[in-house]
Short mmCIF file of C-alpha atoms in Angstrom, two decimals:
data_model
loop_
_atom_site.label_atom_id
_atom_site.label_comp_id
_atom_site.label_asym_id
_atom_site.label_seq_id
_atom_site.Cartn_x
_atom_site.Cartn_y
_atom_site.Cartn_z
CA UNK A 14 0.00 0.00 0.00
CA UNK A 15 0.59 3.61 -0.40
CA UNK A 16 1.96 3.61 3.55
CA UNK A 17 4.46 1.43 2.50
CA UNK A 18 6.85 3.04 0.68
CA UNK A 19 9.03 5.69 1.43
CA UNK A 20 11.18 8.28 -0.19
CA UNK A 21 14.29 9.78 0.61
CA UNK A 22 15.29 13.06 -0.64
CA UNK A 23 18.97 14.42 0.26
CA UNK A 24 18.66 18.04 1.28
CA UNK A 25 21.77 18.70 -0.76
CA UNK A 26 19.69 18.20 -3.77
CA UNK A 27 18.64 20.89 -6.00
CA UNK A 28 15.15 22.55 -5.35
CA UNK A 29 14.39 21.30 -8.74
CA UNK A 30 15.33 17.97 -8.03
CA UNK A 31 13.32 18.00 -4.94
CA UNK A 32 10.26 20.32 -6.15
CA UNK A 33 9.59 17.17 -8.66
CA UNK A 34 10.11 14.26 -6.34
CA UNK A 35 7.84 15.77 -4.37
CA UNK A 36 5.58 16.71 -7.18
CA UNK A 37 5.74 13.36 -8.89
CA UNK A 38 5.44 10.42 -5.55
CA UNK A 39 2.76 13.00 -4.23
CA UNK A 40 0.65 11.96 -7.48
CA UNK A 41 0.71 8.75 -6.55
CA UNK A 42 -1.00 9.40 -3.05
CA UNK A 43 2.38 9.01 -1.25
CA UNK A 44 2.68 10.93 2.25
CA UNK A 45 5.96 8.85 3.52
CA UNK A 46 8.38 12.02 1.53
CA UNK A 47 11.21 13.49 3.62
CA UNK A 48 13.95 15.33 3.37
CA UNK A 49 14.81 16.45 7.24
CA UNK A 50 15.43 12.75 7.85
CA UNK A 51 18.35 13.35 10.53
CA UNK A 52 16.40 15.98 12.55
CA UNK A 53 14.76 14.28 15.55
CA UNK A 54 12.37 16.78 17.28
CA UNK A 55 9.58 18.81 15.23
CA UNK A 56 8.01 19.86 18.30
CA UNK A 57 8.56 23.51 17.40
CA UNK A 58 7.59 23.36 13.83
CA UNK A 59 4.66 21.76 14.50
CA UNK A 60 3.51 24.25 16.96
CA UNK A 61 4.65 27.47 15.32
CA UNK A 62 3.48 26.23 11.66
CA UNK A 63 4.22 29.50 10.70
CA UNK A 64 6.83 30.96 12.34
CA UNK A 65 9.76 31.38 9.89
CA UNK A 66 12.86 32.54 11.14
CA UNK A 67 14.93 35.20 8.62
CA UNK A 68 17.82 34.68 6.82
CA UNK A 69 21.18 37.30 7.55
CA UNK A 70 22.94 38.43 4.24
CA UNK A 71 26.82 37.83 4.73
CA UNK A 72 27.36 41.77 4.44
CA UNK A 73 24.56 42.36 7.21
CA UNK A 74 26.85 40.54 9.78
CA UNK A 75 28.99 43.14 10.01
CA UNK A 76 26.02 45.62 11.22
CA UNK A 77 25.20 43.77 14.24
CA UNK A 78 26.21 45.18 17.85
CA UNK A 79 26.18 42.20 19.40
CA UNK A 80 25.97 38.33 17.99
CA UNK A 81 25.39 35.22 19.47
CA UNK A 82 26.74 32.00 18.57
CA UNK A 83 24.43 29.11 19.42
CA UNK A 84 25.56 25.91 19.03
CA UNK A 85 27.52 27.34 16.13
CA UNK A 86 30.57 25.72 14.60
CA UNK A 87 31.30 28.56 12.13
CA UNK A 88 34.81 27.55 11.13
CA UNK A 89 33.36 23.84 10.20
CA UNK A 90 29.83 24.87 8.98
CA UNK A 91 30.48 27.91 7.25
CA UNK A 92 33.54 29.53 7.14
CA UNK A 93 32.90 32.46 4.89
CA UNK A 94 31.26 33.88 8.31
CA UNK A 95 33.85 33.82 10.23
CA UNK A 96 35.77 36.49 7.62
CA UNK A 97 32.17 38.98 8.61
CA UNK A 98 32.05 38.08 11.96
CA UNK A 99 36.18 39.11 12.51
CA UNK A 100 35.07 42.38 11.11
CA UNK A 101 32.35 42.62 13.29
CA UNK A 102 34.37 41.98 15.97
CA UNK A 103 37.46 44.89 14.32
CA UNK A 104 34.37 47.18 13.99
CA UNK A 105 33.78 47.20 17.81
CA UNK A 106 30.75 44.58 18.26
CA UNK A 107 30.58 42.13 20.49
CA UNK A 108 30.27 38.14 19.99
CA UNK A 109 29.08 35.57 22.52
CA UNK A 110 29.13 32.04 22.04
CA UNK A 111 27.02 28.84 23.93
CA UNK A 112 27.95 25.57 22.85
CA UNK A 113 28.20 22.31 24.50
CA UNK A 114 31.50 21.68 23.05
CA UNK A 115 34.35 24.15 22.69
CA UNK A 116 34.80 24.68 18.92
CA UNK A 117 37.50 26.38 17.24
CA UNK A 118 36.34 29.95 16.24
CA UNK A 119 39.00 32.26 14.30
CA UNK A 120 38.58 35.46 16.11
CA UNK A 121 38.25 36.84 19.40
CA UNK A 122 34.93 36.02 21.22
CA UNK A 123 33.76 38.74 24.22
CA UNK A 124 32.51 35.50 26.30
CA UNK A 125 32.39 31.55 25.52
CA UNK A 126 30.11 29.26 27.54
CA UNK A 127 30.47 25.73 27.15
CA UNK A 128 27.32 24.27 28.92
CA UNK A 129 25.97 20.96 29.13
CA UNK A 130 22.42 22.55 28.89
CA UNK A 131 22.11 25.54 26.30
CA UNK A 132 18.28 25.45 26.98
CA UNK A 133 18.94 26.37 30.60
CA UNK A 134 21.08 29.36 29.92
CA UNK A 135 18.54 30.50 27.39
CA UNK A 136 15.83 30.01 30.07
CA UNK A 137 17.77 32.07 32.19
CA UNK A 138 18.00 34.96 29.97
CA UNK A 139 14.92 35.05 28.85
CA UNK A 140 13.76 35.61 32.58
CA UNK A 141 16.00 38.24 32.92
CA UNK A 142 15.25 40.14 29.39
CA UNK A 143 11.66 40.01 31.17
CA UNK A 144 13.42 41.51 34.51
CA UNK A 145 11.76 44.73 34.85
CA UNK A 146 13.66 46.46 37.36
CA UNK A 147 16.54 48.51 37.31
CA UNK A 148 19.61 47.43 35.64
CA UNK A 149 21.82 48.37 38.34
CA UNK A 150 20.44 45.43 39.86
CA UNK A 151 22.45 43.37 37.08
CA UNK A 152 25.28 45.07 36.89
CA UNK A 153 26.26 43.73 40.19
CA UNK A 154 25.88 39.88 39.31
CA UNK A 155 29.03 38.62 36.81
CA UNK A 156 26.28 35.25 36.08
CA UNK A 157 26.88 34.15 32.37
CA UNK A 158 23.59 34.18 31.63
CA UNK A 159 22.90 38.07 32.83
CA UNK A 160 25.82 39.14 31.57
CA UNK A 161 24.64 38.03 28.26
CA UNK A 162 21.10 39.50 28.72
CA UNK A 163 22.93 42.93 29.71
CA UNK A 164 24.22 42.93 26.15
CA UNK A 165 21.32 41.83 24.41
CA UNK A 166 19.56 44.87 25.98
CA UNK A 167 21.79 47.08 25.43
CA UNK A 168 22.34 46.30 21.53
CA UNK A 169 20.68 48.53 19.50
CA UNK A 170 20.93 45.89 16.55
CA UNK A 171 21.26 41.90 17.81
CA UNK A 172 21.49 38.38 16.55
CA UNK A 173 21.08 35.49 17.32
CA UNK A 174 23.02 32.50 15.17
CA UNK A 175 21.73 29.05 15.63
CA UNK A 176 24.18 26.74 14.27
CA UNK A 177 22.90 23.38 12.64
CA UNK A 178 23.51 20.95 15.09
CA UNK A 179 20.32 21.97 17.38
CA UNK A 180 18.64 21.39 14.45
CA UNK A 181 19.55 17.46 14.89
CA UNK A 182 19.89 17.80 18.76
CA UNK A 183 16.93 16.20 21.55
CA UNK A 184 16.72 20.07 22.60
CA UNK A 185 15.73 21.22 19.42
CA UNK A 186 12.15 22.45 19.58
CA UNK A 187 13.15 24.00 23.78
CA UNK A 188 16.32 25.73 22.00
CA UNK A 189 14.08 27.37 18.86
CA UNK A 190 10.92 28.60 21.44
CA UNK A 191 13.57 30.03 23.70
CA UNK A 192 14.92 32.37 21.14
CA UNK A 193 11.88 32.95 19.77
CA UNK A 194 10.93 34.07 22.94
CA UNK A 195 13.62 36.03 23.56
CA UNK A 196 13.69 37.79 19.99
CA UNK A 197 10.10 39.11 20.95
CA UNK A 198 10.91 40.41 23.74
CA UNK A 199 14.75 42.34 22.43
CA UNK A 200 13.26 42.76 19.05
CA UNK A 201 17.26 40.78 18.23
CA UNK A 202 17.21 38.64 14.50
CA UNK A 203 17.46 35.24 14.52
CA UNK A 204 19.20 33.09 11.79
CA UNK A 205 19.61 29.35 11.51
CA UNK A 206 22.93 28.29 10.03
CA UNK A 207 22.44 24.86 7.27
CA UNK A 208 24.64 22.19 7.72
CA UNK A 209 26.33 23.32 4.31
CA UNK A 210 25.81 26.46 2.36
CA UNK A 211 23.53 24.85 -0.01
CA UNK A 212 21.53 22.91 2.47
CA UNK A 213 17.56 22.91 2.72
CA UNK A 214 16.12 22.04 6.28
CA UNK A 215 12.51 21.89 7.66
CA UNK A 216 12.23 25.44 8.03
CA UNK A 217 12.32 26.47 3.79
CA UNK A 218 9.62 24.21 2.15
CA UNK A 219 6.01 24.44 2.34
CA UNK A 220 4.12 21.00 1.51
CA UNK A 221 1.21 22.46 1.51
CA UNK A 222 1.74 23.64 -2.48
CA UNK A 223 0.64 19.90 -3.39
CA UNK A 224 -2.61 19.21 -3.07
CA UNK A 225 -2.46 15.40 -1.06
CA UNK A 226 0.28 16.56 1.27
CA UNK A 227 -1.84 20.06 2.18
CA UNK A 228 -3.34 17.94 5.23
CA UNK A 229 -0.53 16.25 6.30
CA UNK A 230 -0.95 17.22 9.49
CA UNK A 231 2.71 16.92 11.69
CA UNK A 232 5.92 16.20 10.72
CA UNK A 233 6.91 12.91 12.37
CA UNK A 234 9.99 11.63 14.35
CA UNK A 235 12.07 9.72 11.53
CA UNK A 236 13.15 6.94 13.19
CA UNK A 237 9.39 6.37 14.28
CA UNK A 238 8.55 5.52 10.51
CA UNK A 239 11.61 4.11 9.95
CA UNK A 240 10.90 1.31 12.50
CA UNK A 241 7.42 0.74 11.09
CA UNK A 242 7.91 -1.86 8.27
CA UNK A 243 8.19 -0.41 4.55
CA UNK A 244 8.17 -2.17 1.69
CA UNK A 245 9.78 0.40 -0.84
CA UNK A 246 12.53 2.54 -0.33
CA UNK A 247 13.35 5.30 -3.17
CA UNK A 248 16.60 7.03 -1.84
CA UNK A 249 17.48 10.23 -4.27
CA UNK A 250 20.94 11.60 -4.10
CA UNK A 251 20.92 9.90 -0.66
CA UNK A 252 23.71 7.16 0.53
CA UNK A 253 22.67 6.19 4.28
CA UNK A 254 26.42 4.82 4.44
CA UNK A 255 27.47 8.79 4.88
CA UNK A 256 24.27 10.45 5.32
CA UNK A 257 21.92 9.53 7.94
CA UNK A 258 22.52 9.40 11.65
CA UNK A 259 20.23 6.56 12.84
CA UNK A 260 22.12 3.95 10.40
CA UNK A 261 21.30 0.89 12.05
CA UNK A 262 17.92 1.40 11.65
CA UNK A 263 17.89 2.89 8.85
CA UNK A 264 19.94 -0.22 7.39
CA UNK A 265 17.46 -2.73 8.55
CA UNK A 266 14.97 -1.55 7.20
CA UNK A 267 16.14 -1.41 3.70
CA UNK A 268 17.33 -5.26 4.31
CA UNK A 269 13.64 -6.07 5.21
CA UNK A 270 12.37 -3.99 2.20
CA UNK A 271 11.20 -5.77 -1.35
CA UNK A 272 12.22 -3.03 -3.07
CA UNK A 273 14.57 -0.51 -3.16
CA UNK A 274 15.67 2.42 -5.89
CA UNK A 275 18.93 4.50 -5.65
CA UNK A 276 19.57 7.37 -7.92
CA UNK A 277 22.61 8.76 -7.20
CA UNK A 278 25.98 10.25 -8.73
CA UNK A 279 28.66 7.75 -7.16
CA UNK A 280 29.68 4.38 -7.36
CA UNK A 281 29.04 2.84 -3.82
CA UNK A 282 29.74 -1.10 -2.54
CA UNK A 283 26.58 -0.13 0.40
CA UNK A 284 23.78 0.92 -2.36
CA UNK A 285 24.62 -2.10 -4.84
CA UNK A 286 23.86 -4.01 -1.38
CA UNK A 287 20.80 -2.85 -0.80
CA UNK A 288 19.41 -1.79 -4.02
CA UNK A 289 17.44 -3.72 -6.56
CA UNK A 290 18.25 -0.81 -8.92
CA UNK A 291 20.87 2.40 -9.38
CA UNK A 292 20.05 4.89 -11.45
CA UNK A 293 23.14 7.13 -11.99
CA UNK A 294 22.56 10.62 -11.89
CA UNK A 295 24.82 13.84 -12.46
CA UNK A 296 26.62 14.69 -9.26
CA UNK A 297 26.65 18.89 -8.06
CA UNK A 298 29.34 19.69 -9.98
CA UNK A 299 28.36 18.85 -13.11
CA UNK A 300 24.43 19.97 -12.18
CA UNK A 301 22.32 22.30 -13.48
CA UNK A 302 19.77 24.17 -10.74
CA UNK A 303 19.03 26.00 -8.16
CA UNK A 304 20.26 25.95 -4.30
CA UNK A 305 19.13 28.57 -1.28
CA UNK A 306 22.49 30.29 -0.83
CA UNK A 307 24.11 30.81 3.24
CA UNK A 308 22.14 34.32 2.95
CA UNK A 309 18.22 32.01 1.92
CA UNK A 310 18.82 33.46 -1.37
CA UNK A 311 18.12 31.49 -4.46
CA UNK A 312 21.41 30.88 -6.77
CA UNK A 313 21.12 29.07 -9.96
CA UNK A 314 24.12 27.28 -11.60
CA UNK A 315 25.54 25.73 -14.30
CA UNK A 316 27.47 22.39 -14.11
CA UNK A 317 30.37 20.85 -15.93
CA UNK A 318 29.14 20.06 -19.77
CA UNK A 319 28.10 16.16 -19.49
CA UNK A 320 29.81 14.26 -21.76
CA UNK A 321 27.10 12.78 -24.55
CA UNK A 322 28.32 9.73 -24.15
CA UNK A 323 27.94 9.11 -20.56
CA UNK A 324 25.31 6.90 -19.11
CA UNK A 325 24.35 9.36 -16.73
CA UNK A 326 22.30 12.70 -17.12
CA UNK A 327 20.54 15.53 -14.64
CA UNK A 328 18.49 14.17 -12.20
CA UNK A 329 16.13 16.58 -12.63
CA UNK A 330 15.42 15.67 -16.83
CA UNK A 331 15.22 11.82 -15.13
CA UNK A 332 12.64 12.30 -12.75
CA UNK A 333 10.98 14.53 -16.04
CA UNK A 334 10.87 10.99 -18.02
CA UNK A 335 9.77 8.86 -14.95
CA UNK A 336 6.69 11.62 -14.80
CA UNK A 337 6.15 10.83 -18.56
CA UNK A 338 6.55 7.14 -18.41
CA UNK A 339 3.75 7.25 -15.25
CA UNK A 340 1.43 8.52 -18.00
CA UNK A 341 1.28 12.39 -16.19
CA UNK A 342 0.47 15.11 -18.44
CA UNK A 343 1.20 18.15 -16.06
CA UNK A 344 5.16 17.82 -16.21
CA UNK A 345 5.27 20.01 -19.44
CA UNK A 346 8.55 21.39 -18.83
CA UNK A 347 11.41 22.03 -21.57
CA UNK A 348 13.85 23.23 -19.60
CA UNK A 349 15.71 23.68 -15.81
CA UNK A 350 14.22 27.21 -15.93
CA UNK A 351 10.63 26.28 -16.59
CA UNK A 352 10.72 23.84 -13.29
CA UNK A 353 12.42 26.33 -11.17
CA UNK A 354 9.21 29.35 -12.51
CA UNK A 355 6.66 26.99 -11.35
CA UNK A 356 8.41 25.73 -8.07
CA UNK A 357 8.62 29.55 -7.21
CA UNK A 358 4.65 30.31 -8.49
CA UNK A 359 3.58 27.50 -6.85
CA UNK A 360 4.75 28.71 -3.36
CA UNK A 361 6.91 25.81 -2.91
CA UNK A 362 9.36 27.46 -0.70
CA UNK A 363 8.42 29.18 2.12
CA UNK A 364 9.04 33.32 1.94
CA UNK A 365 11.84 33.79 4.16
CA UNK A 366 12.30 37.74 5.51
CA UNK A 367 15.73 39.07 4.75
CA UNK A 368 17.14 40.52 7.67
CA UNK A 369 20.03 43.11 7.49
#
C-alpha cells in the first residue's frame, strides 16, 4: 500500500530535483516524503506552523552590535562567516558564544560558555530580558547568563546564530521557542545556520503547495517511521552509508524492504547491497539548478558540460521521463528554468524575511 513506501530526498539536492520528487510520488497518493530525515524533534515546527525565522545576508553581519553564537561551529559549517564576523568583531561589536562543546572559532569572542544545557542558559535569559527592574540590579551579578542579557539589551541591533547541530539535537524544539521568545521580547534577529551552504532544512519548504500533502498534518519523528515496516525505499541523491545518523535502523529496514531504488551520482559497494536498482545521476558539480544560498537566497548554476556519451544525465530531466513514463500530463517542462518558474509560483518554498 501507499503507507508502504518511502522516499528519501537528500537536502543537498537541487530545489528542482526535490520540487519534482515531491511533485511526482505526491501523485501517486504518497505521504511517507522526507527530506529532514536526521532531525529528531519537530516539536517547534509543529507548533509554530508558521513561524519562519529570517535569513542574515553575509554583508549584514557586520552591522550587528552584538551576535550570538548558538551551538555554532562557524569555522566547520560555514567559514565564509567567520571572515564577517572578525570584522564585526574589528568594527567594535561584540560576539558571545554557547555551545556544548568548545569549537575552534577564528577570532576573538567577548565570552564563551560551554554548557551541558544551552536550553537552561537561554531560560535564564529570557527571565532576565523580562526583569523589569533597574539594571543596576544586574550590573552587580558577573552570572553568564545576565551578563549576556545585559548585552542583548543594550544592543541597539542583535542576533542570534543558531548553528545546525540543534537542528539534529533532543533540545531542538526548547532551544528554537527560547529564542523565539527572547527575539520578541529584544526585538534581536534570529538566523539558523544549514549544515552546508547549499543545504535545505525543515524550516524552507512548504508542503502544503501539493494538493495530497496540504493535510498532512505533523511532521513525524524519523526513526518512528523508519521502525514501522516499509516495503519500498526510493533514496534520491541519498547514501545512508554517509548520510543519515540513525544507520542501524535505517539499514534494517532497507534489508527487510522488497524493493529498493537509488539514484545517485557515485559508485558505492553499500547501495549495490541494498538496491534492486541504481540509477546514476549527475553529481553537483556537473548539475544544473538551483540551491538557497548561506544568505536564503536562491542561486542558480551551471554544471560541468556532461559528456554525450555518458550513461548518466541531470536528475532533474530523469525524474521529467519517470513523470512521462507514469502517464502524467502536467510535467510540461522544456527546460531547468521552466521547473524552477513553477516551483517559485507554486509557493513551494516558504518566503523567508531578509534581515540586514
Amino acid at each position: 500500500g501507499q503507507d508502504e513506501i518511502f522516499v528519501y530526498i537528500s537536502p543537498n539536492s537541487s530545489l528542482e530535483e526535490i520540487f519534482l520528487t515531491y511533485k511526482i510520488f505526491s501523485a501517486f497518493g504518497l505521504k511517507n516524503i522526507s527530506y529532514t530525515f536526521n532531525q529528531y524533534d519537530f516539536e517547534f515546527q509543529n507548533k509554530y506552523k508558521d513561524c519562519i525565522f529570517g535569513s542574515t545576508a553575509l554583508p549584514c553581519l557586520e552591522k550587528y552590535n552584538c551576535v550570538f553564537l548558538i551551538e555554532a561551529d562557524v569555522y566547520n559549517e560555514q567559514p565564509l562567516i567567520c571572515v564577517r564576523l572578525n570584522k564585526q568583531k574589528r568594527n567594535g561589536g561584540n560576539i558571545f558564544s554557547v555551545s556544548t562543546s568548545k569549537y575552534y572559532i577564528p577570532f576573538d569572542l567577548d565570552y564563551e560558555c560551554v554548557t551541558v544545557s544551552i536550553s537552561k542558559i537561554l531560560s535564564d535569559m529570557l527571565q532576565i530580558v523580562c526583569f523589569e527592574k533597574n539594571n543596576d540590579t544586574l550590573a552587580k551579578t558577573d552570572d553568564i547568563h545576565v551578563m549576556f542579557s545585559k548585552f542583548l539589551k543594550a544592543a541597539e541591533k542583535s542576533l542570534l546564530l543558531i548553528g545546525s547541530s540543534v537542528l539534529l539535537s533532543s533540545e531542538c524544539s526548547i532551544i528554537l521557542d527560547l529564542c523565539r521568545q527572547i527575539s520578541v521580547k529584544t526585538g534581536c534577529d534570529i538566523s539558523i545556520l544549514s549544515k552546508n551552504t547549499n543545504a535545505i532544512d525543515g524550516n524552507n519548504i512548504n508542503l502544503d503547495c501539493f494538493e495530497s500533502l496540504s493535510n498532512l498534518g505533523n511532521f513525524a519523528h524519523p526513526i518512528s517511521l523508519i521502525k514501522k515496516k516499509k516495503k519500498a525505499f526510493v533514496l534520491f541523491n541519498l547514501n545512508p552509508e554517509y548520510d543519515v545518523n540513525y544507520f542501524n535502523a535505517f539499514t534494517d529496514s532497507l534489508g527487510n524492504a522488497e524493493f529498493v531504488a537509488s539514484f545517485y551520482s557515485f559508485d558505492s559497494p553499500f547501495l549495490r547491497n541494498f538496491s534492486d536498482v541504481i540509477i546514476p545521476i549527475a553529481s553537483f558539480y556537473e548539475l544544473n539548478g538551483s540551491f538557497l544560498n548561506i544568505s536564503g537566497l536562491i542561486q542558480s548554476v551551471d554544471g560541468v558540460s556532461l559528456n554525450s556519451s555518458t550513461s548518466y544525465y541531470q536528475g532533474w530531466s530523469i525524474l521529467l521521463q519517470l513523470a512521462k513514463n507514469f502517464g502524467f500530463n502536467n510535467f510540461r517542462y522544456d527546460s531547468v528554468a521552466s521547473v524552477k518558474k513553477e516551483l517559485l509560483i507554486s509557493g513551494f518554498l516558504k518566503k523567508i524575511e531578509k534581515k540586514c
